[in-house]
Coordinates of C-alpha atoms and ligand atoms in Angstrom, one line a residue:
M1 CA 129.5 183.6 39.9
P2 CA 128.2 183.0 36.4
V3 CA 127.4 179.5 35.3
T4 CA 129.7 178.5 32.4
A5 CA 128.0 176.5 29.6
H6 CA 130.2 173.5 28.9
G7 CA 127.6 171.1 27.7
L8 CA 127.5 167.3 27.7
P9 CA 128.6 164.8 25.0
A10 CA 126.2 165.0 22.0
D11 CA 125.0 161.4 22.5
I12 CA 123.5 162.0 25.9
Q13 CA 122.3 165.6 25.4
D14 CA 118.7 164.4 24.6
Q15 CA 118.4 162.1 27.6
A16 CA 119.7 164.9 29.8
L17 CA 117.1 167.3 28.4
L18 CA 114.4 164.7 28.9
V19 CA 115.4 164.3 32.6
L20 CA 115.3 168.1 33.1
R21 CA 111.9 168.4 31.5
L22 CA 110.6 165.5 33.7
A23 CA 112.1 167.4 36.7
M24 CA 110.2 170.5 35.7
R25 CA 107.0 168.6 35.4
A26 CA 107.4 166.5 38.5
L27 CA 108.3 169.5 40.7
S28 CA 106.1 172.0 38.8
C29 CA 108.9 174.4 38.5
P30 CA 110.2 176.7 35.7
A31 CA 113.9 175.6 35.4
A32 CA 116.2 172.7 36.0
G33 CA 119.8 172.0 35.2
I34 CA 122.7 169.5 35.5
L35 CA 125.6 171.4 37.0
S36 CA 129.0 170.3 38.0
L37 CA 131.8 171.4 40.3
T38 CA 135.2 170.9 38.7
S39 CA 138.3 169.9 40.6
E40 CA 139.5 173.5 40.1
G41 CA 136.5 174.7 42.1
E42 CA 134.5 176.1 39.1
V43 CA 130.7 175.7 38.7
I44 CA 129.9 174.5 35.2
S45 CA 126.6 174.0 33.5
L46 CA 126.3 170.7 31.6
R47 CA 122.7 171.1 30.4
T48 CA 119.9 173.4 31.5
A49 CA 116.2 173.8 30.7
G50 CA 114.6 177.2 31.6
A51 CA 116.6 180.0 33.2
V52 CA 118.8 178.5 35.9
P53 CA 120.3 181.2 38.2
A54 CA 124.0 181.3 39.0
L55 CA 124.7 179.1 42.0
A56 CA 127.6 179.5 44.4
V57 CA 130.3 176.9 44.8
A58 CA 129.2 176.4 48.4
T59 CA 125.7 175.6 47.2
I60 CA 126.9 172.9 44.7
R61 CA 129.1 171.5 47.4
E62 CA 126.2 171.3 49.8
I63 CA 124.1 169.5 47.2
A64 CA 126.9 167.2 46.2
S65 CA 127.6 166.1 49.7
S66 CA 123.9 165.7 50.6
E67 CA 123.8 162.2 49.1
N68 CA 120.0 161.9 49.2
G69 CA 118.9 165.4 48.0
V70 CA 118.4 168.7 49.8
I71 CA 116.0 171.6 49.6
L72 CA 117.8 175.0 50.0
E73 CA 115.6 177.8 51.3
P74 CA 115.3 181.0 49.3
P75 CA 117.8 183.6 50.6
E76 CA 115.0 186.1 51.2
A77 CA 111.3 185.9 51.5
G78 CA 109.6 185.7 48.1
G79 CA 112.7 184.4 46.4
W80 CA 113.2 181.1 44.6
S81 CA 114.4 177.9 46.4
I82 CA 116.6 175.2 45.0
A83 CA 116.1 171.4 45.2
G84 CA 119.3 169.6 44.4
I85 CA 120.6 166.0 44.4
P86 CA 124.0 164.6 43.5
L87 CA 124.2 162.5 40.4
S88 CA 127.6 161.0 40.3
Y89 CA 127.6 158.7 43.2
G90 CA 131.1 157.9 44.3
S91 CA 132.7 159.5 41.2
A92 CA 135.4 162.1 41.4
R93 CA 133.3 164.7 39.6
N94 CA 130.5 166.5 41.5
D95 CA 127.6 166.5 39.1
V96 CA 124.3 167.6 40.6
L97 CA 120.7 167.9 39.4
V98 CA 119.0 171.1 40.5
A99 CA 115.5 172.3 40.1
C100 CA 114.6 176.0 40.7
S101 CA 111.2 176.9 42.1
S102 CA 109.1 179.9 41.0
P103 CA 109.8 182.9 43.1
G104 CA 107.5 182.9 46.2
D105 CA 106.6 179.2 45.7
P106 CA 109.5 177.4 47.5
F107 CA 109.9 173.6 47.5
D108 CA 109.5 171.5 50.6
D109 CA 110.8 168.1 51.8
S110 CA 107.8 166.3 50.2
Q111 CA 109.5 166.9 46.8
I112 CA 112.7 165.0 47.7
P113 CA 111.4 161.5 46.7
A114 CA 110.6 162.7 43.2
L115 CA 114.0 164.3 43.0
R116 CA 115.6 161.0 44.0
D117 CA 113.7 159.2 41.3
L118 CA 114.8 161.7 38.7
A119 CA 118.4 161.2 39.8
D120 CA 118.0 157.4 39.5
S121 CA 116.4 157.9 36.0
A122 CA 119.3 160.1 35.0
C123 CA 121.7 157.3 36.0
A124 CA 119.6 154.6 34.3
M125 CA 119.4 156.7 31.1
G126 CA 123.2 157.0 30.9
V127 CA 123.2 160.7 31.6
V128 CA 125.6 160.0 34.4
S129 CA 128.5 157.8 33.6
S130 CA 129.0 156.4 37.1
S131 CA 127.1 153.5 38.6
P132 CA 123.5 154.0 39.6
V133 CA 124.1 151.9 42.7
P134 CA 124.5 154.4 45.6
R135 CA 127.3 154.0 48.1
G136 CA 126.7 151.5 50.8
M137 CA 124.3 149.6 48.5
P138 CA 126.1 146.5 47.3
G139 CA 124.7 144.6 44.3
D140 CA 122.6 141.4 44.6
T141 CA 125.0 138.6 45.6
A142 CA 127.5 141.0 47.1
G143 CA 124.7 142.4 49.2
R144 CA 123.8 139.1 50.7
I145 CA 127.4 138.2 51.4
E146 CA 128.1 141.6 53.0
A147 CA 125.0 141.4 55.2
A148 CA 126.0 137.8 56.3
R149 CA 129.5 139.0 57.1
R150 CA 128.2 142.0 59.1
L151 CA 125.9 139.9 61.1
N152 CA 128.6 137.3 61.7
T153 CA 131.1 140.0 62.9
L154 CA 128.6 141.6 65.2
I155 CA 126.7 138.6 66.7
G156 CA 128.5 135.5 65.3
P157 CA 130.3 132.9 67.6
D158 CA 133.6 134.8 67.4
S159 CA 132.3 138.3 67.9
A160 CA 134.4 140.0 70.5
Q161 CA 131.9 142.5 71.8
R162 CA 128.2 141.8 71.3
P163 CA 125.9 144.8 71.0
R164 CA 123.0 145.3 73.4
S165 CA 120.6 145.2 70.5
L166 CA 120.5 145.2 66.7
G167 CA 117.7 145.2 64.1
L168 CA 117.5 143.1 61.0
L169 CA 114.8 144.2 58.5
R170 CA 113.8 142.2 55.4
I171 CA 111.9 144.1 52.7
D172 CA 110.2 142.7 49.6
I173 CA 108.7 144.8 46.8
D174 CA 105.1 143.6 46.5
H175 CA 103.9 142.0 43.2
L176 CA 107.3 142.2 41.6
A177 CA 106.3 139.7 38.8
R178 CA 103.4 142.0 37.9
L179 CA 105.7 145.0 37.8
N180 CA 108.1 143.1 35.5
T181 CA 105.3 142.0 33.2
H182 CA 103.9 145.6 33.0
H183 CA 107.1 147.6 32.8
G184 CA 110.0 145.2 31.8
W185 CA 113.2 144.3 33.6
D186 CA 115.0 147.6 32.9
V187 CA 112.4 149.8 34.5
V188 CA 112.1 147.4 37.4
D189 CA 115.8 147.5 38.0
T190 CA 115.7 151.2 38.2
L191 CA 112.7 151.0 40.5
I192 CA 114.6 148.6 42.8
A193 CA 117.5 151.1 42.9
Q194 CA 115.0 153.9 43.8
V195 CA 113.4 151.8 46.5
A196 CA 116.9 151.2 48.0
T197 CA 117.7 154.9 47.9
R198 CA 114.4 155.8 49.7
I199 CA 115.1 153.1 52.3
R200 CA 118.5 154.6 53.0
T201 CA 116.9 157.9 53.8
A202 CA 114.5 156.3 56.3
V203 CA 117.1 154.4 58.4
P204 CA 120.0 155.7 60.6
A205 CA 123.1 156.7 58.7
D206 CA 125.3 153.8 59.8
S207 CA 122.8 151.1 58.6
L208 CA 123.8 148.6 56.0
V209 CA 121.3 148.5 53.2
A210 CA 121.8 145.4 51.0
R211 CA 120.1 144.0 47.9
Y212 CA 119.3 140.3 48.4
G213 CA 118.4 139.7 44.7
G214 CA 115.1 140.2 42.8
G215 CA 113.0 142.8 44.7
S216 CA 114.3 141.8 48.0
L217 CA 116.4 144.0 50.3
A218 CA 117.7 143.9 53.9
V219 CA 118.8 146.4 56.4
I220 CA 121.0 145.9 59.4
T221 CA 120.6 148.8 61.8
P222 CA 123.5 150.3 63.7
T223 CA 124.3 148.4 66.9
D224 CA 122.5 149.3 70.2
L225 CA 119.5 150.7 68.3
S226 CA 116.4 150.0 70.5
A227 CA 113.4 148.1 69.3
T228 CA 111.4 151.3 69.5
N229 CA 113.8 153.2 67.3
T230 CA 114.0 150.3 64.9
R231 CA 110.2 150.4 64.7
S232 CA 110.4 154.1 63.8
S233 CA 112.7 153.3 60.9
V234 CA 110.3 150.6 59.8
V235 CA 107.4 153.0 59.8
A236 CA 109.5 155.6 58.0
I237 CA 110.4 153.1 55.2
L238 CA 106.7 152.2 54.6
K239 CA 105.9 155.9 54.5
Q240 CA 108.7 156.6 52.0
M241 CA 106.9 154.2 49.6
N242 CA 103.8 156.3 49.5
A243 CA 105.0 158.8 46.9
P244 CA 105.0 157.6 43.3
F245 CA 108.2 156.5 41.7
I246 CA 109.3 158.2 38.5
V247 CA 111.2 156.1 35.9
G248 CA 111.6 157.9 32.5
D249 CA 108.2 159.3 31.8
L250 CA 106.4 156.6 33.9
E251 CA 104.9 157.3 37.3
I252 CA 104.7 154.0 39.2
R253 CA 103.2 153.3 42.5
L254 CA 104.3 150.3 44.6
S255 CA 104.3 148.9 48.1
V256 CA 106.7 146.8 50.1
S257 CA 106.2 144.1 52.7
L258 CA 108.6 144.3 55.7
G259 CA 109.5 141.8 58.3
W260 CA 111.9 142.7 61.1
A261 CA 113.6 141.0 64.1
M262 CA 115.6 142.3 67.0
Y263 CA 118.8 140.8 68.4
P264 CA 118.8 139.2 71.0
M265 CA 115.1 139.1 71.7
D266 CA 113.9 137.5 68.5
G267 CA 117.1 135.6 67.6
D268 CA 120.5 135.5 69.3
T269 CA 122.6 134.0 66.5
P270 CA 122.9 135.2 62.8
D271 CA 120.9 132.2 61.6
D272 CA 118.2 132.6 64.2
L273 CA 117.9 136.3 63.6
R274 CA 117.7 135.7 59.8
S275 CA 115.0 133.0 60.2
A276 CA 113.0 135.3 62.5
A277 CA 113.1 138.2 60.1
S278 CA 112.2 136.0 57.1
A279 CA 109.3 134.5 59.1
A280 CA 108.0 137.9 59.9
L281 CA 108.4 138.9 56.2
S282 CA 106.5 135.9 55.0
Q283 CA 103.7 136.9 57.3
A284 CA 103.7 140.5 56.1
V285 CA 103.6 139.2 52.5
R286 CA 100.6 136.9 53.3
E287 CA 98.7 139.9 54.7
G288 CA 98.6 141.2 51.1
G289 CA 101.5 143.6 50.9
G290 CA 102.2 147.1 52.3
H291 CA 102.5 145.7 55.8
E292 CA 105.2 145.4 58.5
Q293 CA 105.5 142.6 60.9
R294 CA 107.8 142.0 63.8
A295 CA 109.1 138.5 64.4
N296 CA 107.6 136.4 67.2
V297 CA 108.1 132.8 68.5
E298 CA 105.0 131.3 66.8
L299 CA 105.8 132.8 63.4
T300 CA 109.4 131.6 63.5
R301 CA 108.4 128.1 64.6
S302 CA 105.8 127.7 61.8
Y303 CA 108.2 129.2 59.2
R304 CA 110.9 126.7 60.2
A305 CA 108.3 123.8 59.9
A306 CA 107.3 125.1 56.5
R307 CA 111.0 125.2 55.3
T308 CA 111.5 121.5 56.5
L309 CA 108.2 120.5 54.7
E310 CA 109.6 122.2 51.5
Q311 CA 112.9 120.4 51.8
D312 CA 111.2 117.0 52.3
L313 CA 108.8 117.7 49.4
S314 CA 111.6 118.7 47.2
H315 CA 113.3 115.4 48.0
A316 CA 110.1 113.5 47.3
V317 CA 109.5 115.2 44.0
H318 CA 113.0 114.7 42.7
H319 CA 113.6 111.2 44.1
D320 CA 110.4 109.2 43.3
G321 CA 108.8 109.8 46.7
L322 CA 105.3 110.5 45.3
H323 CA 102.8 108.1 43.8
L324 CA 99.4 108.4 42.0
T325 CA 95.9 107.3 42.9
W326 CA 93.1 107.1 40.4
L327 CA 89.6 108.6 40.7
P328 CA 87.1 107.2 38.1
T329 CA 84.8 109.4 36.0
I330 CA 81.5 107.8 35.1
E331 CA 79.4 108.7 32.1
T332 CA 75.9 109.4 33.6
G333 CA 73.8 107.9 30.9
S334 CA 75.7 104.7 30.3
E335 CA 77.0 104.4 33.9
T336 CA 80.4 103.3 32.5
V337 CA 83.9 104.5 33.4
V338 CA 85.1 106.9 30.7
A339 CA 88.2 108.4 32.4
F340 CA 90.5 108.2 35.4
E341 CA 91.8 111.3 37.1
A342 CA 95.4 111.1 38.4
L343 CA 95.7 112.4 42.0
S344 CA 99.2 112.8 43.5
R345 CA 99.9 111.2 46.9
W346 CA 102.8 111.9 49.3
D347 CA 103.6 109.7 52.2
R348 CA 106.0 111.9 54.1
P349 CA 108.7 109.8 55.9
G350 CA 108.3 110.1 59.6
H351 CA 105.0 112.0 59.3
G352 CA 102.6 109.9 57.2
P353 CA 100.3 110.9 54.3
V354 CA 100.1 114.7 53.6
S355 CA 96.9 116.2 52.2
P356 CA 97.4 117.0 48.4
D357 CA 95.8 120.4 49.0
L358 CA 98.6 121.2 51.5
F359 CA 101.6 119.8 49.5
V360 CA 100.4 121.3 46.2
Q361 CA 100.2 124.7 47.8
C362 CA 103.6 124.2 49.4
A363 CA 105.0 123.2 46.0
E364 CA 103.6 126.4 44.4
E365 CA 105.1 128.6 47.1
A366 CA 108.5 126.8 47.0
G367 CA 108.8 126.8 43.2
L368 CA 108.4 123.0 43.0
I369 CA 105.1 122.9 41.3
E370 CA 106.6 122.6 37.8
A371 CA 108.6 119.6 38.8
L372 CA 105.6 118.1 40.6
D373 CA 103.1 118.6 37.8
S374 CA 105.6 117.4 35.2
W375 CA 106.1 114.3 37.2
S376 CA 102.4 113.6 37.6
M377 CA 101.6 114.3 33.9
T378 CA 104.4 112.1 32.7
S379 CA 103.5 109.3 35.2
A380 CA 99.8 109.5 34.4
C381 CA 100.3 109.4 30.6
R382 CA 102.8 106.6 30.9
A383 CA 100.3 104.5 32.9
A384 CA 97.4 105.3 30.6
V385 CA 99.3 104.0 27.6
G386 CA 99.3 100.6 29.2
W387 CA 95.5 100.5 29.9
P388 CA 93.6 97.9 27.9
Q389 CA 91.0 100.5 26.9
P390 CA 91.8 103.9 25.5
L391 CA 90.1 105.9 28.3
R392 CA 90.7 109.5 29.0
V393 CA 93.4 110.4 31.6
C394 CA 92.8 113.6 33.6
V395 CA 95.7 115.5 35.1
N396 CA 95.6 118.4 37.5
I397 CA 97.9 121.3 36.6
S398 CA 98.6 124.4 38.6
P399 CA 97.5 127.6 36.8
V400 CA 101.0 129.0 37.3
W401 CA 101.8 127.1 34.1
L402 CA 99.6 129.6 32.2
S403 CA 101.7 132.6 33.2
N404 CA 105.1 130.8 32.6
G405 CA 104.0 130.1 29.0
R406 CA 105.3 126.5 29.2
L407 CA 102.2 124.4 29.5
A408 CA 101.9 123.6 25.7
R409 CA 105.6 122.7 25.5
L410 CA 105.2 120.3 28.5
V411 CA 102.1 118.7 27.0
E412 CA 103.9 118.2 23.7
H413 CA 107.0 116.8 25.3
V414 CA 105.0 114.4 27.6
L415 CA 102.9 113.1 24.7
Q416 CA 105.9 112.5 22.6
E417 CA 107.8 110.8 25.3
T418 CA 104.9 108.5 26.4
G419 CA 103.3 108.0 23.0
L420 CA 99.8 108.7 24.4
A421 CA 97.2 109.9 21.8
P422 CA 96.6 113.6 22.5
E423 CA 92.8 113.4 22.6
R424 CA 93.1 111.0 25.6
L425 CA 94.7 113.6 27.8
Q426 CA 92.6 116.1 29.8
I427 CA 94.3 119.0 31.6
E428 CA 92.4 120.3 34.6
L429 CA 92.9 123.8 35.9
S430 CA 91.3 124.8 39.2
E431 CA 89.1 127.8 39.3
H432 CA 90.2 128.5 42.8
R433 CA 93.4 130.1 41.5
S434 CA 94.1 133.1 39.5
F435 CA 94.9 132.4 35.8
G436 CA 96.9 135.7 35.5
S437 CA 96.5 137.6 32.3
S438 CA 93.5 136.4 30.4
R439 CA 95.3 137.1 27.0
I440 CA 98.2 134.9 28.0
A441 CA 95.9 132.2 29.4
H442 CA 93.9 132.2 26.2
Q443 CA 97.1 131.9 24.1
E444 CA 98.5 129.1 26.1
L445 CA 95.3 127.1 26.3
S446 CA 94.8 127.5 22.6
R447 CA 98.2 126.0 22.0
V448 CA 97.4 123.0 24.2
R449 CA 94.2 122.5 22.3
A450 CA 96.0 122.8 18.9
I451 CA 98.1 119.8 20.0
G452 CA 94.8 117.9 20.5
A453 CA 94.6 117.6 24.3
R454 CA 91.4 118.6 26.2
I455 CA 91.0 121.3 28.8
A456 CA 88.7 121.3 31.8
L457 CA 87.8 124.2 34.1
D458 CA 87.9 122.5 37.5
D459 CA 85.9 123.5 40.6
F460 CA 83.6 125.5 38.3
G461 CA 81.5 128.0 40.2
A462 CA 83.6 128.3 43.3
G463 CA 86.5 130.4 42.1
F464 CA 87.5 133.4 40.0
S465 CA 85.2 134.9 37.4
S466 CA 83.7 131.6 36.2
L467 CA 81.4 133.0 33.6
N468 CA 84.0 135.2 32.2
R469 CA 86.4 132.3 31.7
L470 CA 83.6 130.1 30.3
G471 CA 82.9 132.8 27.8
T472 CA 86.4 133.5 26.7
L473 CA 88.7 130.6 27.2
P474 CA 88.9 127.5 24.9
I475 CA 87.4 124.8 27.2
D476 CA 86.1 121.3 26.6
Q477 CA 84.6 120.6 30.0
I478 CA 83.5 122.3 33.2
K479 CA 83.8 120.3 36.5
L480 CA 81.1 121.5 38.9
D481 CA 82.5 122.3 42.3
R482 CA 81.8 119.8 45.0
S483 CA 80.4 122.4 47.4
F484 CA 77.5 123.0 45.0
V485 CA 76.8 119.3 44.3
Q486 CA 76.7 118.6 48.0
R487 CA 74.1 121.3 48.7
L488 CA 71.8 119.9 46.1
G489 CA 68.3 119.3 47.4
G490 CA 68.9 121.4 50.5
D491 CA 68.6 124.9 49.0
F492 CA 66.3 125.6 46.0
R493 CA 68.8 128.3 44.8
V494 CA 71.6 125.8 44.5
D495 CA 69.3 123.5 42.4
E496 CA 68.3 126.4 40.2
I497 CA 72.0 127.5 39.7
L498 CA 73.1 124.0 38.9
G499 CA 70.2 123.4 36.5
A500 CA 70.9 126.7 34.7
T501 CA 74.7 126.0 34.6
L502 CA 74.0 122.6 33.0
R503 CA 71.8 124.3 30.3
L504 CA 74.4 127.0 29.7
A505 CA 77.2 124.4 29.3
S506 CA 75.0 122.4 26.9
A507 CA 74.2 125.5 24.8
L508 CA 77.9 126.4 24.6
G509 CA 78.8 122.8 23.5
V510 CA 80.9 122.3 26.7
S511 CA 80.6 119.0 28.5
C512 CA 79.8 119.0 32.2
C513 CA 81.2 116.8 35.0
A514 CA 79.8 117.0 38.5
K515 CA 82.3 116.3 41.4
G516 CA 81.8 115.0 44.8
V517 CA 78.6 113.0 44.2
E518 CA 77.9 111.1 47.4
T519 CA 74.2 110.2 47.3
E520 CA 71.7 108.6 44.9
R521 CA 69.6 111.8 45.1
Q522 CA 72.4 114.0 43.9
L523 CA 73.0 111.5 41.1
A524 CA 69.3 111.4 40.1
F525 CA 69.1 115.2 39.9
L526 CA 72.3 115.5 37.8
D527 CA 71.1 112.7 35.5
A528 CA 67.7 114.4 35.1
H529 CA 69.3 117.7 34.2
G530 CA 71.6 116.3 31.5
C531 CA 75.0 116.3 33.4
D532 CA 77.3 114.3 31.1
E533 CA 79.7 112.8 33.7
V534 CA 80.0 112.4 37.4
Q535 CA 82.7 111.7 40.0
G536 CA 82.4 111.0 43.7
F537 CA 82.6 108.5 46.5
L538 CA 79.2 107.1 45.5
L539 CA 80.8 106.0 42.2
G540 CA 84.3 105.2 43.3
Q541 CA 87.0 106.4 45.7
P542 CA 90.6 107.1 44.4
V543 CA 92.5 103.8 44.2
G544 CA 96.2 102.9 43.9
D545 CA 97.8 101.4 40.9
R546 CA 97.4 97.8 42.2
L547 CA 93.7 98.2 42.6
M548 CA 93.2 99.8 39.2
P549 CA 90.6 97.7 37.3
L550 CA 92.3 98.7 34.0
T551 CA 95.8 97.7 34.7
A552 CA 96.8 95.2 32.1
Ligands
LIG601 P1 90.4 117.8 42.7 O1 91.0 118.0 41.3 O2 89.1 118.5 43.0 O3 90.4 116.3 42.9 C1 89.3 115.6 43.5 C2 89.5 115.6 45.0 O4 88.2 115.4 45.6 C3 90.4 114.5 45.5 O5 90.9 115.0 46.7 C4 89.4 113.4 45.8 O6 89.8 112.5 46.7 C5 88.2 114.2 46.3 N1 86.9 113.6 46.1 C6 86.5 112.8 45.1 N2 85.2 112.5 45.3 C7 84.8 112.9 46.5 C8 83.6 112.9 47.2 O7 82.6 112.3 46.8 N3 83.6 113.5 48.4 C9 84.7 114.2 48.9 N4 84.6 114.7 50.1 N5 85.8 114.2 48.2 C10 85.9 113.6 47.0 P2 92.5 115.0 46.9 O8 93.1 113.7 46.3 O9 92.7 115.3 48.3 O10 93.0 116.1 45.9 C11 92.9 117.5 46.3 C12 93.3 118.4 45.2 O11 94.7 118.3 45.0 C13 92.8 117.9 43.8 O12 91.5 118.4 43.8 C14 93.7 118.6 42.9 O13 93.3 119.9 42.6 C15 95.0 118.7 43.6 N6 96.0 117.8 43.1 C16 96.1 116.4 43.3 N7 97.2 116.0 42.6 C17 97.8 117.0 41.9 C18 98.9 117.2 41.1 O14 99.6 116.3 40.7 N8 99.1 118.5 40.6 C19 98.3 119.5 41.0 N9 98.6 120.7 40.5 N10 97.3 119.4 41.8 C20 97.0 118.2 42.2
LIG602 CA1 90.6 117.8 39.2

């Protein structure tokens, strides 16, 4: 039966041709086309590139009903094969994307992921009028609700007949923020749809695949699926992510982290099963991405403890449950106090004091760090305004502020609200953490400096690319890491490194503060080598407001 050329509306002809050319490139084949089967049972051609052979109605039907793409073998040895995938998910019309191999060079199943990406691109580019969200793939909020409903029906308190087993899989696309930064939201939305499509091909047909929002998805397996078979699906999902994703003319590689839990072994209520799968997912993410992790008792217990810690911390941050202590900074030459560093403290009700290292990390992971740092900066500046002498006030800020592009605005706002002179405020950013894009970090720190506040690179020498940052970022002070200072006098290499760093800082016009000074010997070395300022228990421990020598 000949293919009838009906064409597509003029406004999407170009996009359609682009998709076809991409298909020919991705599958290294001479022809591709968008064909359709009308309700009258006629095969029509909407757009072609290269010579697409006439295809039978049965062939189009087979492709249209395949959902996830199909490779059709050549009718005889040495002939061409067809790779096809439906385009109009759930619509009445049967549009399909087909690619035709060179004679004697048939396609194989490894080309299906690329085909699926092309179908998703066609949807995203508006070539297909229907929704790019495949059947059984509810959108973000709907996905969560539907997954909750399914779990409740199957294993909730009122469930009539509980299954023998059931798997819940939680899947997160790794480094989503970076993908968003590099490619933008539109591309990432298409990527998430493609990831979902690939997941659907890796799990049993009756599974529910649901979007949880962002780059997070969940799968509820069919009832009675064994742990062994669930694990096979898990492995298949990870394998599906190996092939690159194609969005427009981009070829993108990504990985996912996957946590999974089995009913009833890992959790026998919807809540318990969800916690167990989330705990396993957190662990998989911690392992750096591209991993799977099954739930276990220990992971679930510590996950629950972390969630309670987050809730308590959130309450403390938003309801005045934190306070500051003050660590003096001494000018080495004059031995006078020139600054106080504000250090947050949290006395957790029912538990006692929590180490700042622990709760700062918890705040970063729980999305509370902006609230915590805003509180500490505002409280510190407000206190400093009341000091009888105009000493510097140093505030620790998480480097996540650099990537969110809001640090300068916060500084400006706090200075305005408290009336502190800008040059009295020093912002400290720890080297232990990534600063994200150095271009954005530079831009944000320059803005802070333009306001008049100072910037210190904290824990210098212990973290990420110290010299690079020193050479590129606008910095007023480096604070030498405590671990170096404490090894002074014990290892000649440490003495050499510290001596050289002090000379380097002086040559660059950057002031130097040594942290963690605990002995007279360390102090004498630092003084002799021109270290401008020192902090440490030898010179003063952090003190609460009431013991502050400066409180008016
Ligand atoms: P940091 O900026 O390095 O602060 C100095 C830390 O070293 C403080 O620990 C202080 O008690 C300790 N220290 C000072 N001198 C000595 C010494 O001679 N020997 C020893 N062994 N330790 C000394 P702390 O209070 O536990 O703070 C830990 C970290 O928590 C701080 O390290 C800072 O990076 C972070 N932090 C504290 N408050 C905040 C905050 O409000 N926001 C953010 N983002 N981070 C904060
Ligand atoms: Ca600091």
